[in-house]
């Protein structure tokens, strides 16, 4: 098995000043480590099956938000049942990561309660994996489909050889099916929890500001926010929002430690934020 070294992640340079953090070089290790085989398998299947047709099928199934009804906190706590098989950094339930991220943001951005809430809910779209979607269609880094797969995608050279779109001339150019600077809103991203939660938030008319919506929708788009790829598809708004996505990324990534938060103590505060921005029973 050939493992491609994609080089250091530029986001490593921007870790927030948080206590109990691992060394920054220890994060996003896609070369070796105790979880490597699980991670590589997940990405291999993902990169084989995430095609334009597949993404369009998933949009048809999930973006009407007619699958379930529940409050946001119930959705967050359901992630107690989920360990992300694409994550090389942690092997504990995703609900803890939600509160870790939110608390990291709360410490450095006490005046931005919407930002804290985004930290709490950003991975809630992974609930798809509890509704029988395979993890390769839920978790992991995202990337555009319908155009050339860029080299900064994790395991780019070793996992796309069986993807049908890799052999389709229409999809193999830099722009593929898109126009220059068309804007990310017009780009089909590989299907996963980012796009799903974004659609849920929009469908339910939650009042999270645009900066937060970009964080939710593109926080797993590492080829863009951490490697500078796909800017030829971006419009002015995307580039304006990019610093916010980068700011979010450092909390999403560097709060992953085994020092788990006391969820029972934190829940009342974060419930108040949910009541402010995403109140009541939501359609999923």
PDB file of C-alpha atoms in Angstrom:
ATOM      1  CA  UNK A   1       0.000   0.000   0.000  1.00  0.00           C
ATOM      2  CA  UNK A   2       1.420   3.354  -1.036  1.00  0.00           C
ATOM      3  CA  UNK A   3       0.927   6.215   1.388  1.00  0.00           C
ATOM      4  CA  UNK A   4       1.282   9.712  -0.031  1.00  0.00           C
ATOM      5  CA  UNK A   5       2.938  12.404   2.042  1.00  0.00           C
ATOM      6  CA  UNK A   6       0.799  15.499   1.448  1.00  0.00           C
ATOM      7  CA  UNK A   7       3.140  17.659   3.503  1.00  0.00           C
ATOM      8  CA  UNK A   8       2.471  19.658   6.642  1.00  0.00           C
ATOM      9  CA  UNK A   9      -0.975  21.102   7.171  1.00  0.00           C
ATOM     10  CA  UNK A  10      -0.782  24.934   7.188  1.00  0.00           C
ATOM     11  CA  UNK A  11      -3.492  25.012   9.870  1.00  0.00           C
ATOM     12  CA  UNK A  12      -0.919  23.605  12.302  1.00  0.00           C
ATOM     13  CA  UNK A  13       0.594  27.073  12.510  1.00  0.00           C
ATOM     14  CA  UNK A  14      -2.562  28.616  13.928  1.00  0.00           C
ATOM     15  CA  UNK A  15      -3.353  26.552  17.001  1.00  0.00           C
ATOM     16  CA  UNK A  16      -5.207  28.557  19.670  1.00  0.00           C
ATOM     17  CA  UNK A  17      -3.645  29.076  23.077  1.00  0.00           C
ATOM     18  CA  UNK A  18      -5.382  26.178  24.814  1.00  0.00           C
ATOM     19  CA  UNK A  19      -4.195  24.198  27.796  1.00  0.00           C
ATOM     20  CA  UNK A  20      -3.616  20.419  27.767  1.00  0.00           C
ATOM     21  CA  UNK A  21      -3.095  20.346  23.996  1.00  0.00           C
ATOM     22  CA  UNK A  22      -1.059  17.702  22.267  1.00  0.00           C
ATOM     23  CA  UNK A  23       1.939  18.808  20.258  1.00  0.00           C
ATOM     24  CA  UNK A  24       0.604  20.291  17.025  1.00  0.00           C
ATOM     25  CA  UNK A  25       2.583  17.862  14.872  1.00  0.00           C
ATOM     26  CA  UNK A  26       0.603  14.994  16.429  1.00  0.00           C
ATOM     27  CA  UNK A  27      -2.691  16.087  14.831  1.00  0.00           C
ATOM     28  CA  UNK A  28      -3.967  14.882  11.456  1.00  0.00           C
ATOM     29  CA  UNK A  29      -1.364  12.138  11.191  1.00  0.00           C
ATOM     30  CA  UNK A  30      -2.271  10.294   7.994  1.00  0.00           C
ATOM     31  CA  UNK A  31       1.030   8.413   7.787  1.00  0.00           C
ATOM     32  CA  UNK A  32       1.038   6.002  10.716  1.00  0.00           C
ATOM     33  CA  UNK A  33      -0.335   5.586  14.215  1.00  0.00           C
ATOM     34  CA  UNK A  34      -2.655   3.193  16.037  1.00  0.00           C
ATOM     35  CA  UNK A  35      -5.752   4.248  14.071  1.00  0.00           C
ATOM     36  CA  UNK A  36      -4.125   4.364  10.618  1.00  0.00           C
ATOM     37  CA  UNK A  37      -5.641   1.187   9.153  1.00  0.00           C
ATOM     38  CA  UNK A  38      -9.172   2.201  10.137  1.00  0.00           C
ATOM     39  CA  UNK A  39      -8.682   5.701   8.745  1.00  0.00           C
ATOM     40  CA  UNK A  40      -7.142   4.550   5.451  1.00  0.00           C
ATOM     41  CA  UNK A  41      -9.919   2.017   4.869  1.00  0.00           C
ATOM     42  CA  UNK A  42     -12.601   4.669   5.439  1.00  0.00           C
ATOM     43  CA  UNK A  43     -10.996   7.088   2.987  1.00  0.00           C
ATOM     44  CA  UNK A  44     -10.389   4.381   0.415  1.00  0.00           C
ATOM     45  CA  UNK A  45     -14.061   3.474   0.243  1.00  0.00           C
ATOM     46  CA  UNK A  46     -15.051   7.157   0.338  1.00  0.00           C
ATOM     47  CA  UNK A  47     -12.775   8.097  -2.542  1.00  0.00           C
ATOM     48  CA  UNK A  48     -14.026   5.181  -4.611  1.00  0.00           C
ATOM     49  CA  UNK A  49     -17.719   5.982  -4.198  1.00  0.00           C
ATOM     50  CA  UNK A  50     -18.072   9.767  -3.870  1.00  0.00           C
ATOM     51  CA  UNK A  51     -19.110  10.693  -7.418  1.00  0.00           C
ATOM     52  CA  UNK A  52     -21.380  13.323  -8.965  1.00  0.00           C
ATOM     53  CA  UNK A  53     -24.170  10.773  -9.304  1.00  0.00           C
ATOM     54  CA  UNK A  54     -23.773   9.575  -5.727  1.00  0.00           C
ATOM     55  CA  UNK A  55     -23.828  13.104  -4.289  1.00  0.00           C
ATOM     56  CA  UNK A  56     -26.925  14.006  -6.284  1.00  0.00           C
ATOM     57  CA  UNK A  57     -28.669  10.872  -4.987  1.00  0.00           C
ATOM     58  CA  UNK A  58     -27.880  11.805  -1.395  1.00  0.00           C
ATOM     59  CA  UNK A  59     -29.182  15.335  -1.896  1.00  0.00           C
ATOM     60  CA  UNK A  60     -32.451  13.849  -3.147  1.00  0.00           C
ATOM     61  CA  UNK A  61     -32.745  11.607  -0.075  1.00  0.00           C
ATOM     62  CA  UNK A  62     -31.676  13.923   2.758  1.00  0.00           C
ATOM     63  CA  UNK A  63     -32.098  17.606   1.939  1.00  0.00           C
ATOM     64  CA  UNK A  64     -35.897  17.596   2.256  1.00  0.00           C
ATOM     65  CA  UNK A  65     -35.438  17.104   6.023  1.00  0.00           C
ATOM     66  CA  UNK A  66     -38.331  14.668   6.311  1.00  0.00           C
ATOM     67  CA  UNK A  67     -36.514  11.870   8.119  1.00  0.00           C
ATOM     68  CA  UNK A  68     -36.993  12.746  11.792  1.00  0.00           C
ATOM     69  CA  UNK A  69     -37.886  15.434  14.328  1.00  0.00           C
ATOM     70  CA  UNK A  70     -35.845  16.308  17.414  1.00  0.00           C
ATOM     71  CA  UNK A  71     -34.287  19.176  19.311  1.00  0.00           C
ATOM     72  CA  UNK A  72     -30.660  20.123  18.697  1.00  0.00           C
ATOM     73  CA  UNK A  73     -29.429  19.007  22.121  1.00  0.00           C
ATOM     74  CA  UNK A  74     -30.967  15.555  21.638  1.00  0.00           C
ATOM     75  CA  UNK A  75     -29.158  15.306  18.314  1.00  0.00           C
ATOM     76  CA  UNK A  76     -25.858  16.297  19.935  1.00  0.00           C
ATOM     77  CA  UNK A  77     -26.213  13.759  22.725  1.00  0.00           C
ATOM     78  CA  UNK A  78     -27.063  11.018  20.252  1.00  0.00           C
ATOM     79  CA  UNK A  79     -23.444  11.281  19.108  1.00  0.00           C
ATOM     80  CA  UNK A  80     -22.537   9.449  22.325  1.00  0.00           C
ATOM     81  CA  UNK A  81     -23.046   6.408  20.108  1.00  0.00           C
ATOM     82  CA  UNK A  82     -20.602   7.502  17.396  1.00  0.00           C
ATOM     83  CA  UNK A  83     -16.829   7.192  17.078  1.00  0.00           C
ATOM     84  CA  UNK A  84     -15.601   8.808  13.850  1.00  0.00           C
ATOM     85  CA  UNK A  85     -13.756   6.152  11.822  1.00  0.00           C
ATOM     86  CA  UNK A  86     -11.976   8.751   9.674  1.00  0.00           C
ATOM     87  CA  UNK A  87     -10.389  10.654  12.560  1.00  0.00           C
ATOM     88  CA  UNK A  88      -6.737   9.838  13.279  1.00  0.00           C
ATOM     89  CA  UNK A  89      -6.739  11.952  16.446  1.00  0.00           C
ATOM     90  CA  UNK A  90      -9.434  10.541  18.719  1.00  0.00           C
ATOM     91  CA  UNK A  91     -11.145   7.291  19.554  1.00  0.00           C
ATOM     92  CA  UNK A  92     -13.915   8.525  21.872  1.00  0.00           C
ATOM     93  CA  UNK A  93     -17.558   9.496  21.198  1.00  0.00           C
ATOM     94  CA  UNK A  94     -18.201  12.551  19.053  1.00  0.00           C
ATOM     95  CA  UNK A  95     -20.434  14.217  21.665  1.00  0.00           C
ATOM     96  CA  UNK A  96     -17.377  14.964  23.822  1.00  0.00           C
ATOM     97  CA  UNK A  97     -15.645  16.631  20.877  1.00  0.00           C
ATOM     98  CA  UNK A  98     -18.696  18.882  20.441  1.00  0.00           C
ATOM     99  CA  UNK A  99     -18.343  20.311  23.949  1.00  0.00           C
ATOM    100  CA  UNK A 100     -14.535  20.459  23.714  1.00  0.00           C
ATOM    101  CA  UNK A 101     -14.737  22.587  20.581  1.00  0.00           C
ATOM    102  CA  UNK A 102     -17.427  24.863  22.010  1.00  0.00           C
ATOM    103  CA  UNK A 103     -15.498  25.428  25.245  1.00  0.00           C
ATOM    104  CA  UNK A 104     -12.306  26.233  23.337  1.00  0.00           C
ATOM    105  CA  UNK A 105     -14.167  28.890  21.368  1.00  0.00           C
ATOM    106  CA  UNK A 106     -15.935  30.200  24.472  1.00  0.00           C
ATOM    107  CA  UNK A 107     -12.562  30.737  26.159  1.00  0.00           C
ATOM    108  CA  UNK A 108     -11.114  32.844  23.328  1.00  0.00           C
ATOM    109  CA  UNK A 109     -14.329  34.361  21.940  1.00  0.00           C
ATOM    110  CA  UNK A 110     -16.549  34.983  24.996  1.00  0.00           C
ATOM    111  CA  UNK A 111     -18.435  37.734  23.152  1.00  0.00           C
ATOM    112  CA  UNK A 112     -19.515  35.555  20.190  1.00  0.00           C
ATOM    113  CA  UNK A 113     -22.158  33.173  21.492  1.00  0.00           C
ATOM    114  CA  UNK A 114     -23.158  32.142  17.947  1.00  0.00           C
ATOM    115  CA  UNK A 115     -19.555  31.045  17.339  1.00  0.00           C
ATOM    116  CA  UNK A 116     -19.638  28.954  20.530  1.00  0.00           C
ATOM    117  CA  UNK A 117     -22.861  27.320  19.353  1.00  0.00           C
ATOM    118  CA  UNK A 118     -21.326  26.490  15.973  1.00  0.00           C
ATOM    119  CA  UNK A 119     -18.504  24.761  17.852  1.00  0.00           C
ATOM    120  CA  UNK A 120     -21.077  22.695  19.698  1.00  0.00           C
ATOM    121  CA  UNK A 121     -23.186  21.654  16.726  1.00  0.00           C
ATOM    122  CA  UNK A 122     -20.716  21.531  13.824  1.00  0.00           C
ATOM    123  CA  UNK A 123     -20.528  17.727  13.717  1.00  0.00           C
ATOM    124  CA  UNK A 124     -24.192  16.980  14.441  1.00  0.00           C
ATOM    125  CA  UNK A 125     -24.691  16.001  10.814  1.00  0.00           C
ATOM    126  CA  UNK A 126     -22.829  12.805  11.699  1.00  0.00           C
ATOM    127  CA  UNK A 127     -26.171  11.616  13.012  1.00  0.00           C
ATOM    128  CA  UNK A 128     -26.522  10.243   9.473  1.00  0.00           C
ATOM    129  CA  UNK A 129     -24.256   7.396  10.560  1.00  0.00           C
ATOM    130  CA  UNK A 130     -26.840   6.442  13.196  1.00  0.00           C
ATOM    131  CA  UNK A 131     -29.470   6.316  10.453  1.00  0.00           C
ATOM    132  CA  UNK A 132     -27.666   3.582   8.514  1.00  0.00           C
ATOM    133  CA  UNK A 133     -25.525   5.732   6.258  1.00  0.00           C
ATOM    134  CA  UNK A 134     -22.001   4.255   6.005  1.00  0.00           C
ATOM    135  CA  UNK A 135     -19.362   6.383   7.687  1.00  0.00           C
ATOM    136  CA  UNK A 136     -17.513   6.976   4.418  1.00  0.00           C
ATOM    137  CA  UNK A 137     -20.608   8.936   3.298  1.00  0.00           C
ATOM    138  CA  UNK A 138     -20.766  10.920   6.541  1.00  0.00           C
ATOM    139  CA  UNK A 139     -17.348  11.690   8.036  1.00  0.00           C
ATOM    140  CA  UNK A 140     -13.902  12.758   6.871  1.00  0.00           C
ATOM    141  CA  UNK A 141     -12.456  15.559   4.775  1.00  0.00           C
ATOM    142  CA  UNK A 142     -14.636  16.855   1.936  1.00  0.00           C
ATOM    143  CA  UNK A 143     -13.790  17.857  -1.626  1.00  0.00           C
ATOM    144  CA  UNK A 144     -15.627  18.938  -4.776  1.00  0.00           C
ATOM    145  CA  UNK A 145     -16.919  16.350  -7.207  1.00  0.00           C
ATOM    146  CA  UNK A 146     -17.401  17.126 -10.893  1.00  0.00           C
ATOM    147  CA  UNK A 147     -13.887  18.512 -11.429  1.00  0.00           C
ATOM    148  CA  UNK A 148     -10.282  17.417 -11.034  1.00  0.00           C
ATOM    149  CA  UNK A 149      -9.443  15.907  -7.661  1.00  0.00           C
ATOM    150  CA  UNK A 150      -6.593  18.058  -6.329  1.00  0.00           C
ATOM    151  CA  UNK A 151      -3.388  16.625  -4.885  1.00  0.00           C
ATOM    152  CA  UNK A 152      -3.993  18.014  -1.388  1.00  0.00           C
ATOM    153  CA  UNK A 153      -6.873  15.599  -0.789  1.00  0.00           C
ATOM    154  CA  UNK A 154      -5.851  13.045   1.834  1.00  0.00           C
ATOM    155  CA  UNK A 155      -4.483   9.854   0.193  1.00  0.00           C
ATOM    156  CA  UNK A 156      -5.083  11.411  -3.244  1.00  0.00           C
ATOM    157  CA  UNK A 157      -2.740   9.189  -5.265  1.00  0.00           C
ATOM    158  CA  UNK A 158      -3.628   5.887  -3.649  1.00  0.00           C
ATOM    159  CA  UNK A 159      -7.430   5.849  -3.258  1.00  0.00           C
ATOM    160  CA  UNK A 160      -9.147   7.329  -6.339  1.00  0.00           C
ATOM    161  CA  UNK A 161      -8.130   4.796  -8.971  1.00  0.00           C
ATOM    162  CA  UNK A 162     -11.520   3.032  -8.847  1.00  0.00           C
ATOM    163  CA  UNK A 163     -13.649   6.186  -8.758  1.00  0.00           C
ATOM    164  CA  UNK A 164     -15.670   6.310 -12.021  1.00  0.00           C
ATOM    165  CA  UNK A 165     -15.410  10.111 -12.200  1.00  0.00           C
ATOM    166  CA  UNK A 166     -11.624   9.822 -12.306  1.00  0.00           C
ATOM    167  CA  UNK A 167     -12.027   8.254 -15.754  1.00  0.00           C
ATOM    168  CA  UNK A 168     -14.657  10.687 -17.063  1.00  0.00           C
ATOM    169  CA  UNK A 169     -13.100  13.389 -19.295  1.00  0.00           C
ATOM    170  CA  UNK A 170     -15.911  15.795 -18.381  1.00  0.00           C
ATOM    171  CA  UNK A 171     -14.817  15.743 -14.737  1.00  0.00           C
ATOM    172  CA  UNK A 172     -11.028  15.628 -15.103  1.00  0.00           C
ATOM    173  CA  UNK A 173     -10.280  19.290 -15.867  1.00  0.00           C
ATOM    174  CA  UNK A 174      -9.569  22.018 -13.325  1.00  0.00           C
ATOM    175  CA  UNK A 175     -13.078  23.452 -13.706  1.00  0.00           C
ATOM    176  CA  UNK A 176     -14.950  20.326 -14.782  1.00  0.00           C
ATOM    177  CA  UNK A 177     -18.670  21.087 -14.842  1.00  0.00           C
ATOM    178  CA  UNK A 178     -18.211  24.503 -13.174  1.00  0.00           C
ATOM    179  CA  UNK A 179     -17.499  28.038 -14.326  1.00  0.00           C
ATOM    180  CA  UNK A 180     -14.483  30.045 -13.119  1.00  0.00           C
ATOM    181  CA  UNK A 181     -15.193  31.754  -9.784  1.00  0.00           C
ATOM    182  CA  UNK A 182     -18.745  30.399  -9.783  1.00  0.00           C
ATOM    183  CA  UNK A 183     -18.822  30.307  -5.983  1.00  0.00           C
ATOM    184  CA  UNK A 184     -18.775  27.337  -3.616  1.00  0.00           C
ATOM    185  CA  UNK A 185     -22.553  27.499  -3.271  1.00  0.00           C
ATOM    186  CA  UNK A 186     -22.740  26.194  -6.847  1.00  0.00           C
ATOM    187  CA  UNK A 187     -20.184  23.440  -6.297  1.00  0.00           C
ATOM    188  CA  UNK A 188     -21.202  19.874  -5.426  1.00  0.00           C
ATOM    189  CA  UNK A 189     -19.137  18.774  -2.442  1.00  0.00           C
ATOM    190  CA  UNK A 190     -18.587  15.134  -1.537  1.00  0.00           C
ATOM    191  CA  UNK A 191     -21.581  14.131   0.561  1.00  0.00           C
ATOM    192  CA  UNK A 192     -21.194  14.147   4.330  1.00  0.00           C
ATOM    193  CA  UNK A 193     -22.115  15.685   7.652  1.00  0.00           C
ATOM    194  CA  UNK A 194     -21.048  19.244   6.721  1.00  0.00           C
ATOM    195  CA  UNK A 195     -23.505  19.682   3.868  1.00  0.00           C
ATOM    196  CA  UNK A 196     -26.269  17.796   5.674  1.00  0.00           C
ATOM    197  CA  UNK A 197     -26.192  19.948   8.817  1.00  0.00           C
ATOM    198  CA  UNK A 198     -25.982  23.099   6.700  1.00  0.00           C
ATOM    199  CA  UNK A 199     -29.161  22.011   4.912  1.00  0.00           C
ATOM    200  CA  UNK A 200     -30.908  21.246   8.215  1.00  0.00           C
ATOM    201  CA  UNK A 201     -29.982  24.668   9.619  1.00  0.00           C
ATOM    202  CA  UNK A 202     -31.254  26.440   6.485  1.00  0.00           C
ATOM    203  CA  UNK A 203     -34.419  24.319   6.261  1.00  0.00           C
ATOM    204  CA  UNK A 204     -35.344  25.170   9.858  1.00  0.00           C
ATOM    205  CA  UNK A 205     -34.576  28.889   9.463  1.00  0.00           C
ATOM    206  CA  UNK A 206     -32.080  28.932  12.321  1.00  0.00           C
ATOM    207  CA  UNK A 207     -30.621  32.393  12.920  1.00  0.00           C
ATOM    208  CA  UNK A 208     -26.925  31.520  12.820  1.00  0.00           C
ATOM    209  CA  UNK A 209     -25.028  34.253  10.918  1.00  0.00           C
ATOM    210  CA  UNK A 210     -23.430  33.657   7.529  1.00  0.00           C
ATOM    211  CA  UNK A 211     -19.953  33.251   9.017  1.00  0.00           C
ATOM    212  CA  UNK A 212     -21.256  30.363  11.127  1.00  0.00           C
ATOM    213  CA  UNK A 213     -22.997  28.770   8.160  1.00  0.00           C
ATOM    214  CA  UNK A 214     -19.706  28.718   6.259  1.00  0.00           C
ATOM    215  CA  UNK A 215     -17.988  27.096   9.253  1.00  0.00           C
ATOM    216  CA  UNK A 216     -20.639  24.384   9.363  1.00  0.00           C
ATOM    217  CA  UNK A 217     -20.675  23.776   5.616  1.00  0.00           C
ATOM    218  CA  UNK A 218     -16.937  23.821   4.908  1.00  0.00           C
ATOM    219  CA  UNK A 219     -15.072  22.938   8.104  1.00  0.00           C
ATOM    220  CA  UNK A 220     -14.058  19.562   6.637  1.00  0.00           C
ATOM    221  CA  UNK A 221     -12.954  21.105   3.321  1.00  0.00           C
ATOM    222  CA  UNK A 222      -9.254  20.916   4.221  1.00  0.00           C
ATOM    223  CA  UNK A 223      -7.984  21.151   0.614  1.00  0.00           C
ATOM    224  CA  UNK A 224      -9.505  24.652   0.556  1.00  0.00           C
ATOM    225  CA  UNK A 225      -9.104  26.166   3.991  1.00  0.00           C
ATOM    226  CA  UNK A 226      -5.751  24.588   4.866  1.00  0.00           C
ATOM    227  CA  UNK A 227      -4.038  23.971   1.517  1.00  0.00           C
ATOM    228  CA  UNK A 228      -5.303  26.783  -0.709  1.00  0.00           C
ATOM    229  CA  UNK A 229      -6.769  24.564  -3.429  1.00  0.00           C
ATOM    230  CA  UNK A 230     -10.002  25.171  -5.363  1.00  0.00           C
ATOM    231  CA  UNK A 231      -9.772  28.949  -5.084  1.00  0.00           C
ATOM    232  CA  UNK A 232     -10.384  29.063  -8.854  1.00  0.00           C
ATOM    233  CA  UNK A 233     -13.979  28.058  -8.037  1.00  0.00           C
ATOM    234  CA  UNK A 234     -14.411  30.651  -5.279  1.00  0.00           C
ATOM    235  CA  UNK A 235     -16.176  33.981  -5.584  1.00  0.00           C
ATOM    236  CA  UNK A 236     -15.565  37.120  -3.527  1.00  0.00           C
ATOM    237  CA  UNK A 237     -17.917  36.030  -0.751  1.00  0.00           C
ATOM    238  CA  UNK A 238     -16.139  32.685  -0.329  1.00  0.00           C
ATOM    239  CA  UNK A 239     -12.784  34.418   0.061  1.00  0.00           C
ATOM    240  CA  UNK A 240     -14.283  36.868   2.572  1.00  0.00           C
ATOM    241  CA  UNK A 241     -15.567  33.956   4.642  1.00  0.00           C
ATOM    242  CA  UNK A 242     -12.363  31.901   4.448  1.00  0.00           C
ATOM    243  CA  UNK A 243     -10.684  33.573   7.484  1.00  0.00           C
ATOM    244  CA  UNK A 244     -13.706  32.655   9.595  1.00  0.00           C
ATOM    245  CA  UNK A 245     -13.486  29.009   8.507  1.00  0.00           C
ATOM    246  CA  UNK A 246      -9.763  29.033   9.320  1.00  0.00           C
ATOM    247  CA  UNK A 247     -10.481  30.530  12.738  1.00  0.00           C
ATOM    248  CA  UNK A 248     -13.005  27.811  13.422  1.00  0.00           C
ATOM    249  CA  UNK A 249     -10.671  25.065  12.222  1.00  0.00           C
ATOM    250  CA  UNK A 250      -8.074  25.626  14.904  1.00  0.00           C
ATOM    251  CA  UNK A 251     -10.656  24.980  17.623  1.00  0.00           C
ATOM    252  CA  UNK A 252     -12.190  22.015  15.806  1.00  0.00           C
ATOM    253  CA  UNK A 253      -8.759  20.408  15.478  1.00  0.00           C
ATOM    254  CA  UNK A 254      -6.739  21.363  18.528  1.00  0.00           C
ATOM    255  CA  UNK A 255      -9.320  20.834  21.269  1.00  0.00           C
ATOM    256  CA  UNK A 256      -9.260  17.074  20.637  1.00  0.00           C
ATOM    257  CA  UNK A 257      -7.711  15.766  23.840  1.00  0.00           C
ATOM    258  CA  UNK A 258      -8.485  12.932  26.226  1.00  0.00           C
ATOM    259  CA  UNK A 259      -9.312  15.512  28.906  1.00  0.00           C
ATOM    260  CA  UNK A 260     -13.072  15.118  28.507  1.00  0.00           C
ATOM    261  CA  UNK A 261     -15.464  17.892  29.594  1.00  0.00           C
ATOM    262  CA  UNK A 262     -18.169  17.623  32.247  1.00  0.00           C
ATOM    263  CA  UNK A 263     -21.145  17.623  29.923  1.00  0.00           C
ATOM    264  CA  UNK A 264     -23.773  17.787  32.685  1.00  0.00           C
ATOM    265  CA  UNK A 265     -22.317  21.049  33.979  1.00  0.00           C
ATOM    266  CA  UNK A 266     -22.118  22.591  30.517  1.00  0.00           C
ATOM    267  CA  UNK A 267     -25.502  21.593  29.141  1.00  0.00           C
ATOM    268  CA  UNK A 268     -27.636  24.417  30.668  1.00  0.00           C
ATOM    269  CA  UNK A 269     -25.437  27.138  29.155  1.00  0.00           C
ATOM    270  CA  UNK A 270     -25.398  25.578  25.718  1.00  0.00           C
ATOM    271  CA  UNK A 271     -29.103  24.830  25.838  1.00  0.00           C
ATOM    272  CA  UNK A 272     -29.628  28.570  26.253  1.00  0.00           C
ATOM    273  CA  UNK A 273     -27.675  29.154  23.028  1.00  0.00           C
ATOM    274  CA  UNK A 274     -29.704  26.512  21.227  1.00  0.00           C
ATOM    275  CA  UNK A 275     -32.891  28.191  22.437  1.00  0.00           C
ATOM    276  CA  UNK A 276     -31.617  31.488  21.028  1.00  0.00           C
ATOM    277  CA  UNK A 277     -30.458  30.340  17.590  1.00  0.00           C
ATOM    278  CA  UNK A 278     -31.976  26.895  16.882  1.00  0.00           C
ATOM    279  CA  UNK A 279     -35.032  26.652  19.127  1.00  0.00           C
ATOM    280  CA  UNK A 280     -37.624  23.939  19.475  1.00  0.00           C
ATOM    281  CA  UNK A 281     -38.085  20.723  17.581  1.00  0.00           C
ATOM    282  CA  UNK A 282     -36.199  20.701  14.269  1.00  0.00           C
ATOM    283  CA  UNK A 283     -36.906  18.797  11.070  1.00  0.00           C
ATOM    284  CA  UNK A 284     -34.081  16.437  10.094  1.00  0.00           C
TER     285      UNK A 284
END
